[in-house]
Amino acid sequence: MTIKTTKWDAAEFLNSKEEILAYLEAAFEDGDPSGIKLALNNVARARGISDLARETKISREGIYKALSEDGDPKLSTLLSIVKAFGLNLSVRDLEHA
């Protein structure tokens, strides 16, 4: 008997703002730039790239490129995308976190 598997896609499970926030917080806490970019990509796809493009005034292609494996988003792009998710970035002291 053959076992059939399907590719797991995190974007399919990010259904609420709370889930998105927890997912992105974990990615940022880990601190790996490629992991952060992947998490942002997954959230962008969960929210809808076309809607995100309209909100950020960044082309769909620009979003795909910035959040691709080889992408390196500018700070302004990152901030626009995070703001469109209804979130913001903040800084905290690691010694007292």
mmCIF file with all atom_site columns, N, CA and C in Angstrom, residues 18-89:
data_model
loop_
_atom_site.group_PDB
_atom_site.id
_atom_site.type_symbol
_atom_site.label_atom_id
_atom_site.label_alt_id
_atom_site.label_comp_id
_atom_site.label_asym_id
_atom_site.label_entity_id
_atom_site.label_seq_id
_atom_site.pdbx_PDB_ins_code
_atom_site.Cartn_x
_atom_site.Cartn_y
_atom_site.Cartn_z
_atom_site.occupancy
_atom_site.B_iso_or_equiv
_atom_site.pdbx_formal_charge
_atom_site.auth_seq_id
_atom_site.auth_comp_id
_atom_site.auth_asym_id
_atom_site.auth_atom_id
_atom_site.pdbx_PDB_model_num
ATOM 1   N N  . GLU A 1 18 ? -4.286 36.831 15.116 1.00 0.00 ? 18 GLU A N  1
ATOM 2   C CA . GLU A 1 18 ? -3.551 36.266 16.245 1.00 0.00 ? 18 GLU A CA 1
ATOM 3   C C  . GLU A 1 18 ? -2.571 35.187 15.778 1.00 0.00 ? 18 GLU A C  1
ATOM 4   N N  . GLU A 1 19 ? -3.018 34.340 14.834 1.00 0.00 ? 19 GLU A N  1
ATOM 5   C CA . GLU A 1 19 ? -2.135 33.302 14.298 1.00 0.00 ? 19 GLU A CA 1
ATOM 6   C C  . GLU A 1 19 ? -0.980 33.919 13.523 1.00 0.00 ? 19 GLU A C  1
ATOM 7   N N  . ILE A 1 20 ? -1.279 34.932 12.747 1.00 0.00 ? 20 ILE A N  1
ATOM 8   C CA . ILE A 1 20 ? -0.246 35.628 11.970 1.00 0.00 ? 20 ILE A CA 1
ATOM 9   C C  . ILE A 1 20 ? 0.760  36.281 12.906 1.00 0.00 ? 20 ILE A C  1
ATOM 10  N N  . LEU A 1 21 ? 0.275  36.950 13.939 1.00 0.00 ? 21 LEU A N  1
ATOM 11  C CA . LEU A 1 21 ? 1.162  37.611 14.903 1.00 0.00 ? 21 LEU A CA 1
ATOM 12  C C  . LEU A 1 21 ? 2.080  36.596 15.576 1.00 0.00 ? 21 LEU A C  1
ATOM 13  N N  . ALA A 1 22 ? 1.531  35.492 16.051 1.00 0.00 ? 22 ALA A N  1
ATOM 14  C CA . ALA A 1 22 ? 2.345  34.476 16.730 1.00 0.00 ? 22 ALA A CA 1
ATOM 15  C C  . ALA A 1 22 ? 3.384  33.886 15.779 1.00 0.00 ? 22 ALA A C  1
ATOM 16  N N  . TYR A 1 23 ? 2.987  33.648 14.550 1.00 0.00 ? 23 TYR A N  1
ATOM 17  C CA . TYR A 1 23 ? 3.889  33.079 13.540 1.00 0.00 ? 23 TYR A CA 1
ATOM 18  C C  . TYR A 1 23 ? 5.050  34.032 13.247 1.00 0.00 ? 23 TYR A C  1
ATOM 19  N N  . LEU A 1 24 ? 4.725  35.310 13.026 1.00 0.00 ? 24 LEU A N  1
ATOM 20  C CA . LEU A 1 24 ? 5.782  36.279 12.731 1.00 0.00 ? 24 LEU A CA 1
ATOM 21  C C  . LEU A 1 24 ? 6.659  36.546 13.956 1.00 0.00 ? 24 LEU A C  1
ATOM 22  N N  . GLU A 1 25 ? 6.064  36.586 15.145 1.00 0.00 ? 25 GLU A N  1
ATOM 23  C CA . GLU A 1 25 ? 6.871  36.775 16.355 1.00 0.00 ? 25 GLU A CA 1
ATOM 24  C C  . GLU A 1 25 ? 7.902  35.656 16.489 1.00 0.00 ? 25 GLU A C  1
ATOM 25  N N  . ALA A 1 26 ? 7.491  34.432 16.236 1.00 0.00 ? 26 ALA A N  1
ATOM 26  C CA . ALA A 1 26 ? 8.420  33.300 16.327 1.00 0.00 ? 26 ALA A CA 1
ATOM 27  C C  . ALA A 1 26 ? 9.539  33.442 15.302 1.00 0.00 ? 26 ALA A C  1
ATOM 28  N N  . ALA A 1 27 ? 9.193  33.849 14.090 1.00 0.00 ? 27 ALA A N  1
ATOM 29  C CA . ALA A 1 27 ? 10.209 34.015 13.047 1.00 0.00 ? 27 ALA A CA 1
ATOM 30  C C  . ALA A 1 27 ? 11.202 35.110 13.416 1.00 0.00 ? 27 ALA A C  1
ATOM 31  N N  . PHE A 1 28 ? 10.704 36.244 13.921 1.00 0.00 ? 28 PHE A N  1
ATOM 32  C CA . PHE A 1 28 ? 11.594 37.349 14.286 1.00 0.00 ? 28 PHE A CA 1
ATOM 33  C C  . PHE A 1 28 ? 12.423 37.006 15.517 1.00 0.00 ? 28 PHE A C  1
ATOM 34  N N  . GLU A 1 29 ? 11.865 36.273 16.466 1.00 0.00 ? 29 GLU A N  1
ATOM 35  C CA . GLU A 1 29 ? 12.631 35.879 17.651 1.00 0.00 ? 29 GLU A CA 1
ATOM 36  C C  . GLU A 1 29 ? 13.782 34.960 17.268 1.00 0.00 ? 29 GLU A C  1
ATOM 37  N N  . ASP A 1 30 ? 13.543 34.094 16.293 1.00 0.00 ? 30 ASP A N  1
ATOM 38  C CA . ASP A 1 30 ? 14.601 33.204 15.829 1.00 0.00 ? 30 ASP A CA 1
ATOM 39  C C  . ASP A 1 30 ? 15.731 34.010 15.202 1.00 0.00 ? 30 ASP A C  1
ATOM 40  N N  . GLY A 1 31 ? 15.371 35.079 14.478 1.00 0.00 ? 31 GLY A N  1
ATOM 41  C CA . GLY A 1 31 ? 16.360 36.008 13.957 1.00 0.00 ? 31 GLY A CA 1
ATOM 42  C C  . GLY A 1 31 ? 17.027 35.619 12.648 1.00 0.00 ? 31 GLY A C  1
ATOM 43  N N  . ASP A 1 32 ? 16.636 34.514 12.046 1.00 0.00 ? 32 ASP A N  1
ATOM 44  C CA . ASP A 1 32 ? 17.218 34.090 10.782 1.00 0.00 ? 32 ASP A CA 1
ATOM 45  C C  . ASP A 1 32 ? 16.550 34.848 9.639  1.00 0.00 ? 32 ASP A C  1
ATOM 46  N N  . PRO A 1 33 ? 17.291 35.677 8.898  1.00 0.00 ? 33 PRO A N  1
ATOM 47  C CA . PRO A 1 33 ? 16.676 36.465 7.828  1.00 0.00 ? 33 PRO A CA 1
ATOM 48  C C  . PRO A 1 33 ? 15.898 35.634 6.809  1.00 0.00 ? 33 PRO A C  1
ATOM 49  N N  . SER A 1 34 ? 16.408 34.461 6.441  1.00 0.00 ? 34 SER A N  1
ATOM 50  C CA . SER A 1 34 ? 15.680 33.644 5.468  1.00 0.00 ? 34 SER A CA 1
ATOM 51  C C  . SER A 1 34 ? 14.386 33.106 6.071  1.00 0.00 ? 34 SER A C  1
ATOM 52  N N  . GLY A 1 35 ? 14.384 32.805 7.359  1.00 0.00 ? 35 GLY A N  1
ATOM 53  C CA . GLY A 1 35 ? 13.167 32.358 8.033  1.00 0.00 ? 35 GLY A CA 1
ATOM 54  C C  . GLY A 1 35 ? 12.139 33.473 8.149  1.00 0.00 ? 35 GLY A C  1
ATOM 55  N N  . ILE A 1 36 ? 12.604 34.679 8.410  1.00 0.00 ? 36 ILE A N  1
ATOM 56  C CA . ILE A 1 36 ? 11.710 35.840 8.482  1.00 0.00 ? 36 ILE A CA 1
ATOM 57  C C  . ILE A 1 36 ? 11.085 36.101 7.121  1.00 0.00 ? 36 ILE A C  1
ATOM 58  N N  . LYS A 1 37 ? 11.906 36.036 6.088  1.00 0.00 ? 37 LYS A N  1
ATOM 59  C CA . LYS A 1 37 ? 11.411 36.266 4.731  1.00 0.00 ? 37 LYS A CA 1
ATOM 60  C C  . LYS A 1 37 ? 10.391 35.201 4.339  1.00 0.00 ? 37 LYS A C  1
ATOM 61  N N  . LEU A 1 38 ? 10.662 33.939 4.687  1.00 0.00 ? 38 LEU A N  1
ATOM 62  C CA . LEU A 1 38 ? 9.725  32.860 4.399  1.00 0.00 ? 38 LEU A CA 1
ATOM 63  C C  . LEU A 1 38 ? 8.410  33.076 5.151  1.00 0.00 ? 38 LEU A C  1
ATOM 64  N N  . ALA A 1 39 ? 8.497  33.476 6.411  1.00 0.00 ? 39 ALA A N  1
ATOM 65  C CA . ALA A 1 39 ? 7.287  33.726 7.195  1.00 0.00 ? 39 ALA A CA 1
ATOM 66  C C  . ALA A 1 39 ? 6.480  34.870 6.587  1.00 0.00 ? 39 ALA A C  1
ATOM 67  N N  . LEU A 1 40 ? 7.144  35.945 6.196  1.00 0.00 ? 40 LEU A N  1
ATOM 68  C CA . LEU A 1 40 ? 6.443  37.061 5.554  1.00 0.00 ? 40 LEU A CA 1
ATOM 69  C C  . LEU A 1 40 ? 5.798  36.615 4.244  1.00 0.00 ? 40 LEU A C  1
ATOM 70  N N  . ASN A 1 41 ? 6.493  35.777 3.490  1.00 0.00 ? 41 ASN A N  1
ATOM 71  C CA . ASN A 1 41 ? 5.956  35.249 2.236  1.00 0.00 ? 41 ASN A CA 1
ATOM 72  C C  . ASN A 1 41 ? 4.696  34.424 2.512  1.00 0.00 ? 41 ASN A C  1
ATOM 73  N N  . ASN A 1 42 ? 4.756  33.559 3.519  1.00 0.00 ? 42 ASN A N  1
ATOM 74  C CA . ASN A 1 42 ? 3.600  32.731 3.855  1.00 0.00 ? 42 ASN A CA 1
ATOM 75  C C  . ASN A 1 42 ? 2.406  33.569 4.288  1.00 0.00 ? 42 ASN A C  1
ATOM 76  N N  . VAL A 1 43 ? 2.649  34.593 5.094  1.00 0.00 ? 43 VAL A N  1
ATOM 77  C CA . VAL A 1 43 ? 1.566  35.470 5.531  1.00 0.00 ? 43 VAL A CA 1
ATOM 78  C C  . VAL A 1 43 ? 1.007  36.251 4.350  1.00 0.00 ? 43 VAL A C  1
ATOM 79  N N  . ALA A 1 44 ? 1.892  36.734 3.487  1.00 0.00 ? 44 ALA A N  1
ATOM 80  C CA . ALA A 1 44 ? 1.442  37.480 2.306  1.00 0.00 ? 44 ALA A CA 1
ATOM 81  C C  . ALA A 1 44 ? 0.533  36.609 1.436  1.00 0.00 ? 44 ALA A C  1
ATOM 82  N N  . ARG A 1 45 ? 0.914  35.357 1.234  1.00 0.00 ? 45 ARG A N  1
ATOM 83  C CA . ARG A 1 45 ? 0.084  34.464 0.430  1.00 0.00 ? 45 ARG A CA 1
ATOM 84  C C  . ARG A 1 45 ? -1.227 34.136 1.151  1.00 0.00 ? 45 ARG A C  1
ATOM 85  N N  . ALA A 1 46 ? -1.174 34.005 2.468  1.00 0.00 ? 46 ALA A N  1
ATOM 86  C CA . ALA A 1 46 ? -2.397 33.737 3.233  1.00 0.00 ? 46 ALA A CA 1
ATOM 87  C C  . ALA A 1 46 ? -3.371 34.912 3.133  1.00 0.00 ? 46 ALA A C  1
ATOM 88  N N  . ARG A 1 47 ? -2.853 36.108 3.150  1.00 0.00 ? 47 ARG A N  1
ATOM 89  C CA . ARG A 1 47 ? -3.682 37.316 3.067  1.00 0.00 ? 47 ARG A CA 1
ATOM 90  C C  . ARG A 1 47 ? -4.118 37.630 1.649  1.00 0.00 ? 47 ARG A C  1
ATOM 91  N N  . GLY A 1 48 ? -3.340 37.167 0.678  1.00 0.00 ? 48 GLY A N  1
ATOM 92  C CA . GLY A 1 48 ? -3.630 37.436 -0.727 1.00 0.00 ? 48 GLY A CA 1
ATOM 93  C C  . GLY A 1 48 ? -2.667 38.471 -1.274 1.00 0.00 ? 48 GLY A C  1
ATOM 94  N N  . ILE A 1 49 ? -1.843 38.048 -2.206 1.00 0.00 ? 49 ILE A N  1
ATOM 95  C CA . ILE A 1 49 ? -0.820 38.933 -2.770 1.00 0.00 ? 49 ILE A CA 1
ATOM 96  C C  . ILE A 1 49 ? -1.453 40.137 -3.469 1.00 0.00 ? 49 ILE A C  1
ATOM 97  N N  . SER A 1 50 ? -2.540 39.913 -4.184 1.00 0.00 ? 50 SER A N  1
ATOM 98  C CA . SER A 1 50 ? -3.179 41.026 -4.908 1.00 0.00 ? 50 SER A CA 1
ATOM 99  C C  . SER A 1 50 ? -3.681 42.093 -3.940 1.00 0.00 ? 50 SER A C  1
ATOM 100 N N  . ASP A 1 51 ? -4.322 41.664 -2.849 1.00 0.00 ? 51 ASP A N  1
ATOM 101 C CA . ASP A 1 51 ? -4.801 42.611 -1.843 1.00 0.00 ? 51 ASP A CA 1
ATOM 102 C C  . ASP A 1 51 ? -3.629 43.350 -1.201 1.00 0.00 ? 51 ASP A C  1
ATOM 103 N N  . LEU A 1 52 ? -2.572 42.616 -0.908 1.00 0.00 ? 52 LEU A N  1
ATOM 104 C CA . LEU A 1 52 ? -1.385 43.217 -0.301 1.00 0.00 ? 52 LEU A CA 1
ATOM 105 C C  . LEU A 1 52 ? -0.761 44.244 -1.251 1.00 0.00 ? 52 LEU A C  1
ATOM 106 N N  . ALA A 1 53 ? -0.718 43.920 -2.527 1.00 0.00 ? 53 ALA A N  1
ATOM 107 C CA . ALA A 1 53 ? -0.163 44.852 -3.523 1.00 0.00 ? 53 ALA A CA 1
ATOM 108 C C  . ALA A 1 53 ? -0.974 46.148 -3.553 1.00 0.00 ? 53 ALA A C  1
ATOM 109 N N  . ARG A 1 54 ? -2.281 46.034 -3.508 1.00 0.00 ? 54 ARG A N  1
ATOM 110 C CA . ARG A 1 54 ? -3.123 47.240 -3.497 1.00 0.00 ? 54 ARG A CA 1
ATOM 111 C C  . ARG A 1 54 ? -2.881 48.074 -2.243 1.00 0.00 ? 54 ARG A C  1
ATOM 112 N N  . GLU A 1 55 ? -2.809 47.417 -1.090 1.00 0.00 ? 55 GLU A N  1
ATOM 113 C CA . GLU A 1 55 ? -2.621 48.136 0.172  1.00 0.00 ? 55 GLU A CA 1
ATOM 114 C C  . GLU A 1 55 ? -1.256 48.812 0.268  1.00 0.00 ? 55 GLU A C  1
ATOM 115 N N  . THR A 1 56 ? -0.229 48.137 -0.207 1.00 0.00 ? 56 THR A N  1
ATOM 116 C CA . THR A 1 56 ? 1.131  48.660 -0.063 1.00 0.00 ? 56 THR A CA 1
ATOM 117 C C  . THR A 1 56 ? 1.578  49.525 -1.229 1.00 0.00 ? 56 THR A C  1
ATOM 118 N N  . LYS A 1 57 ? 0.826  49.458 -2.337 1.00 0.00 ? 57 LYS A N  1
ATOM 119 C CA . LYS A 1 57 ? 1.204  50.141 -3.572 1.00 0.00 ? 57 LYS A CA 1
ATOM 120 C C  . LYS A 1 57 ? 2.538  49.618 -4.116 1.00 0.00 ? 57 LYS A C  1
ATOM 121 N N  . ILE A 1 58 ? 2.801  48.344 -3.831 1.00 0.00 ? 58 ILE A N  1
ATOM 122 C CA . ILE A 1 58 ? 3.947  47.619 -4.380 1.00 0.00 ? 58 ILE A CA 1
ATOM 123 C C  . ILE A 1 58 ? 3.364  46.606 -5.356 1.00 0.00 ? 58 ILE A C  1
ATOM 124 N N  . SER A 1 59 ? 3.961  46.464 -6.513 1.00 0.00 ? 59 SER A N  1
ATOM 125 C CA . SER A 1 59 ? 3.418  45.522 -7.498 1.00 0.00 ? 59 SER A CA 1
ATOM 126 C C  . SER A 1 59 ? 3.457  44.091 -6.955 1.00 0.00 ? 59 SER A C  1
ATOM 127 N N  . ARG A 1 60 ? 2.578  43.272 -7.488 1.00 0.00 ? 60 ARG A N  1
ATOM 128 C CA . ARG A 1 60 ? 2.571  41.853 -7.113 1.00 0.00 ? 60 ARG A CA 1
ATOM 129 C C  . ARG A 1 60 ? 3.942  41.246 -7.378 1.00 0.00 ? 60 ARG A C  1
ATOM 130 N N  . GLU A 1 61 ? 4.498  41.574 -8.536 1.00 0.00 ? 61 GLU A N  1
ATOM 131 C CA . GLU A 1 61 ? 5.803  41.056 -8.902 1.00 0.00 ? 61 GLU A CA 1
ATOM 132 C C  . GLU A 1 61 ? 6.879  41.514 -7.921 1.00 0.00 ? 61 GLU A C  1
ATOM 133 N N  . GLY A 1 62 ? 6.770  42.773 -7.486 1.00 0.00 ? 62 GLY A N  1
ATOM 134 C CA . GLY A 1 62 ? 7.718  43.313 -6.519 1.00 0.00 ? 62 GLY A CA 1
ATOM 135 C C  . GLY A 1 62 ? 7.646  42.594 -5.181 1.00 0.00 ? 62 GLY A C  1
ATOM 136 N N  . ILE A 1 63 ? 6.427  42.265 -4.764 1.00 0.00 ? 63 ILE A N  1
ATOM 137 C CA . ILE A 1 63 ? 6.260  41.529 -3.502 1.00 0.00 ? 63 ILE A CA 1
ATOM 138 C C  . ILE A 1 63 ? 6.831  40.126 -3.636 1.00 0.00 ? 63 ILE A C  1
ATOM 139 N N  . TYR A 1 64 ? 6.467  39.439 -4.732 1.00 0.00 ? 64 TYR A N  1
ATOM 140 C CA . TYR A 1 64 ? 7.009  38.097 -4.952 1.00 0.00 ? 64 TYR A CA 1
ATOM 141 C C  . TYR A 1 64 ? 8.536  38.124 -4.972 1.00 0.00 ? 64 TYR A C  1
ATOM 142 N N  . LYS A 1 65 ? 9.117  39.096 -5.666 1.00 0.00 ? 65 LYS A N  1
ATOM 143 C CA . LYS A 1 65 ? 10.567 39.183 -5.773 1.00 0.00 ? 65 LYS A CA 1
ATOM 144 C C  . LYS A 1 65 ? 11.203 39.471 -4.415 1.00 0.00 ? 65 LYS A C  1
ATOM 145 N N  . ALA A 1 66 ? 10.653 40.433 -3.683 1.00 0.00 ? 66 ALA A N  1
ATOM 146 C CA . ALA A 1 66 ? 11.223 40.813 -2.383 1.00 0.00 ? 66 ALA A CA 1
ATOM 147 C C  . ALA A 1 66 ? 11.183 39.659 -1.385 1.00 0.00 ? 66 ALA A C  1
ATOM 148 N N  . LEU A 1 67 ? 10.116 38.862 -1.429 1.00 0.00 ? 67 LEU A N  1
ATOM 149 C CA . LEU A 1 67 ? 9.943  37.798 -0.441 1.00 0.00 ? 67 LEU A CA 1
ATOM 150 C C  . LEU A 1 67 ? 10.340 36.424 -0.972 1.00 0.00 ? 67 LEU A C  1
ATOM 151 N N  . SER A 1 68 ? 10.967 36.393 -2.143 1.00 0.00 ? 68 SER A N  1
ATOM 152 C CA . SER A 1 68 ? 11.423 35.121 -2.704 1.00 0.00 ? 68 SER A CA 1
ATOM 153 C C  . SER A 1 68 ? 12.667 34.644 -1.960 1.00 0.00 ? 68 SER A C  1
ATOM 154 N N  . GLU A 1 69 ? 13.050 33.427 -2.238 1.00 0.00 ? 69 GLU A N  1
ATOM 155 C CA . GLU A 1 69 ? 14.234 32.855 -1.594 1.00 0.00 ? 69 GLU A CA 1
ATOM 156 C C  . GLU A 1 69 ? 15.476 33.705 -1.828 1.00 0.00 ? 69 GLU A C  1
ATOM 157 N N  . ASP A 1 70 ? 15.592 34.279 -3.024 1.00 0.00 ? 70 ASP A N  1
ATOM 158 C CA . ASP A 1 70 ? 16.755 35.108 -3.368 1.00 0.00 ? 70 ASP A CA 1
ATOM 159 C C  . ASP A 1 70 ? 16.523 36.592 -3.130 1.00 0.00 ? 70 ASP A C  1
ATOM 160 N N  . GLY A 1 71 ? 15.320 36.959 -2.692 1.00 0.00 ? 71 GLY A N  1
ATOM 161 C CA . GLY A 1 71 ? 14.981 38.357 -2.495 1.00 0.00 ? 71 GLY A CA 1
ATOM 162 C C  . GLY A 1 71 ? 15.679 38.967 -1.298 1.00 0.00 ? 71 GLY A C  1
ATOM 163 N N  . ASP A 1 72 ? 15.791 40.275 -1.321 1.00 0.00 ? 72 ASP A N  1
ATOM 164 C CA . ASP A 1 72 ? 16.374 41.022 -0.212 1.00 0.00 ? 72 ASP A CA 1
ATOM 165 C C  . ASP A 1 72 ? 15.574 42.320 -0.085 1.00 0.00 ? 72 ASP A C  1
ATOM 166 N N  . PRO A 1 73 ? 14.422 42.253 0.613  1.00 0.00 ? 73 PRO A N  1
ATOM 167 C CA . PRO A 1 73 ? 13.533 43.415 0.633  1.00 0.00 ? 73 PRO A CA 1
ATOM 168 C C  . PRO A 1 73 ? 14.165 44.632 1.298  1.00 0.00 ? 73 PRO A C  1
ATOM 169 N N  . LYS A 1 74 ? 13.876 45.799 0.727  1.00 0.00 ? 74 LYS A N  1
ATOM 170 C CA . LYS A 1 74 ? 14.302 47.054 1.335  1.00 0.00 ? 74 LYS A CA 1
ATOM 171 C C  . LYS A 1 74 ? 13.516 47.249 2.633  1.00 0.00 ? 74 LYS A C  1
ATOM 172 N N  . LEU A 1 75 ? 14.055 48.040 3.513  1.00 0.00 ? 75 LEU A N  1
ATOM 173 C CA . LEU A 1 75 ? 13.383 48.327 4.774  1.00 0.00 ? 75 LEU A CA 1
ATOM 174 C C  . LEU A 1 75 ? 12.009 48.942 4.530  1.00 0.00 ? 75 LEU A C  1
ATOM 175 N N  . SER A 1 76 ? 11.900 49.828 3.569  1.00 0.00 ? 76 SER A N  1
ATOM 176 C CA . SER A 1 76 ? 10.612 50.456 3.280  1.00 0.00 ? 76 SER A CA 1
ATOM 177 C C  . SER A 1 76 ? 9.590  49.414 2.816  1.00 0.00 ? 76 SER A C  1
ATOM 178 N N  . THR A 1 77 ? 10.023 48.430 2.043  1.00 0.00 ? 77 THR A N  1
ATOM 179 C CA . THR A 1 77 ? 9.128  47.356 1.602  1.00 0.00 ? 77 THR A CA 1
ATOM 180 C C  . THR A 1 77 ? 8.692  46.525 2.792  1.00 0.00 ? 77 THR A C  1
ATOM 181 N N  . LEU A 1 78 ? 9.637  46.146 3.630  1.00 0.00 ? 78 LEU A N  1
ATOM 182 C CA . LEU A 1 78 ? 9.336  45.364 4.829  1.00 0.00 ? 78 LEU A CA 1
ATOM 183 C C  . LEU A 1 78 ? 8.329  46.082 5.718  1.00 0.00 ? 78 LEU A C  1
ATOM 184 N N  . LEU A 1 79 ? 8.568  47.357 5.975  1.00 0.00 ? 79 LEU A N  1
ATOM 185 C CA . LEU A 1 79 ? 7.660  48.120 6.839  1.00 0.00 ? 79 LEU A CA 1
ATOM 186 C C  . LEU A 1 79 ? 6.275  48.263 6.225  1.00 0.00 ? 79 LEU A C  1
ATOM 187 N N  . SER A 1 80 ? 6.196  48.464 4.916  1.00 0.00 ? 80 SER A N  1
ATOM 188 C CA . SER A 1 80 ? 4.901  48.571 4.239  1.00 0.00 ? 80 SER A CA 1
ATOM 189 C C  . SER A 1 80 ? 4.114  47.268 4.342  1.00 0.00 ? 80 SER A C  1
ATOM 190 N N  . ILE A 1 81 ? 4.802  46.162 4.148  1.00 0.00 ? 81 ILE A N  1
ATOM 191 C CA . ILE A 1 81 ? 4.133  44.857 4.212  1.00 0.00 ? 81 ILE A CA 1
ATOM 192 C C  . ILE A 1 81 ? 3.645  44.568 5.619  1.00 0.00 ? 81 ILE A C  1
ATOM 193 N N  . VAL A 1 82 ? 4.493  44.780 6.604  1.00 0.00 ? 82 VAL A N  1
ATOM 194 C CA . VAL A 1 82 ? 4.107  44.527 7.995  1.00 0.00 ? 82 VAL A CA 1
ATOM 195 C C  . VAL A 1 82 ? 2.935  45.427 8.398  1.00 0.00 ? 82 VAL A C  1
ATOM 196 N N  . LYS A 1 83 ? 2.967  46.686 7.987  1.00 0.00 ? 83 LYS A N  1
ATOM 197 C CA . LYS A 1 83 ? 1.867  47.607 8.291  1.00 0.00 ? 83 LYS A CA 1
ATOM 198 C C  . LYS A 1 83 ? 0.567  47.131 7.640  1.00 0.00 ? 83 LYS A C  1
ATOM 199 N N  . ALA A 1 84 ? 0.649  46.626 6.417  1.00 0.00 ? 84 ALA A N  1
ATOM 200 C CA . ALA A 1 84 ? -0.548 46.120 5.734  1.00 0.00 ? 84 ALA A CA 1
ATOM 201 C C  . ALA A 1 84 ? -1.124 44.900 6.458  1.00 0.00 ? 84 ALA A C  1
ATOM 202 N N  . PHE A 1 85 ? -0.285 44.180 7.189  1.00 0.00 ? 85 PHE A N  1
ATOM 203 C CA . PHE A 1 85 ? -0.767 43.055 7.996  1.00 0.00 ? 85 PHE A CA 1
ATOM 204 C C  . PHE A 1 85 ? -1.462 43.537 9.267  1.00 0.00 ? 85 PHE A C  1
ATOM 205 N N  . GLY A 1 86 ? -1.444 44.854 9.500  1.00 0.00 ? 86 GLY A N  1
ATOM 206 C CA . GLY A 1 86 ? -2.034 45.414 10.714 1.00 0.00 ? 86 GLY A CA 1
ATOM 207 C C  . GLY A 1 86 ? -1.113 45.310 11.907 1.00 0.00 ? 86 GLY A C  1
ATOM 208 N N  . LEU A 1 87 ? 0.186  45.239 11.648 1.00 0.00 ? 87 LEU A N  1
ATOM 209 C CA . LEU A 1 87 ? 1.189  45.069 12.701 1.00 0.00 ? 87 LEU A CA 1
ATOM 210 C C  . LEU A 1 87 ? 2.250  46.153 12.568 1.00 0.00 ? 87 LEU A C  1
ATOM 211 N N  . ASN A 1 88 ? 3.125  46.249 13.560 1.00 0.00 ? 88 ASN A N  1
ATOM 212 C CA . ASN A 1 88 ? 4.291  47.116 13.436 1.00 0.00 ? 88 ASN A CA 1
ATOM 213 C C  . ASN A 1 88 ? 5.487  46.414 14.050 1.00 0.00 ? 88 ASN A C  1
ATOM 214 N N  . LEU A 1 89 ? 6.649  46.896 13.737 1.00 0.00 ? 89 LEU A N  1
ATOM 215 C CA . LEU A 1 89 ? 7.875  46.344 14.298 1.00 0.00 ? 89 LEU A CA 1
ATOM 216 C C  . LEU A 1 89 ? 8.304  47.202 15.473 1.00 0.00 ? 89 LEU A C  1
#
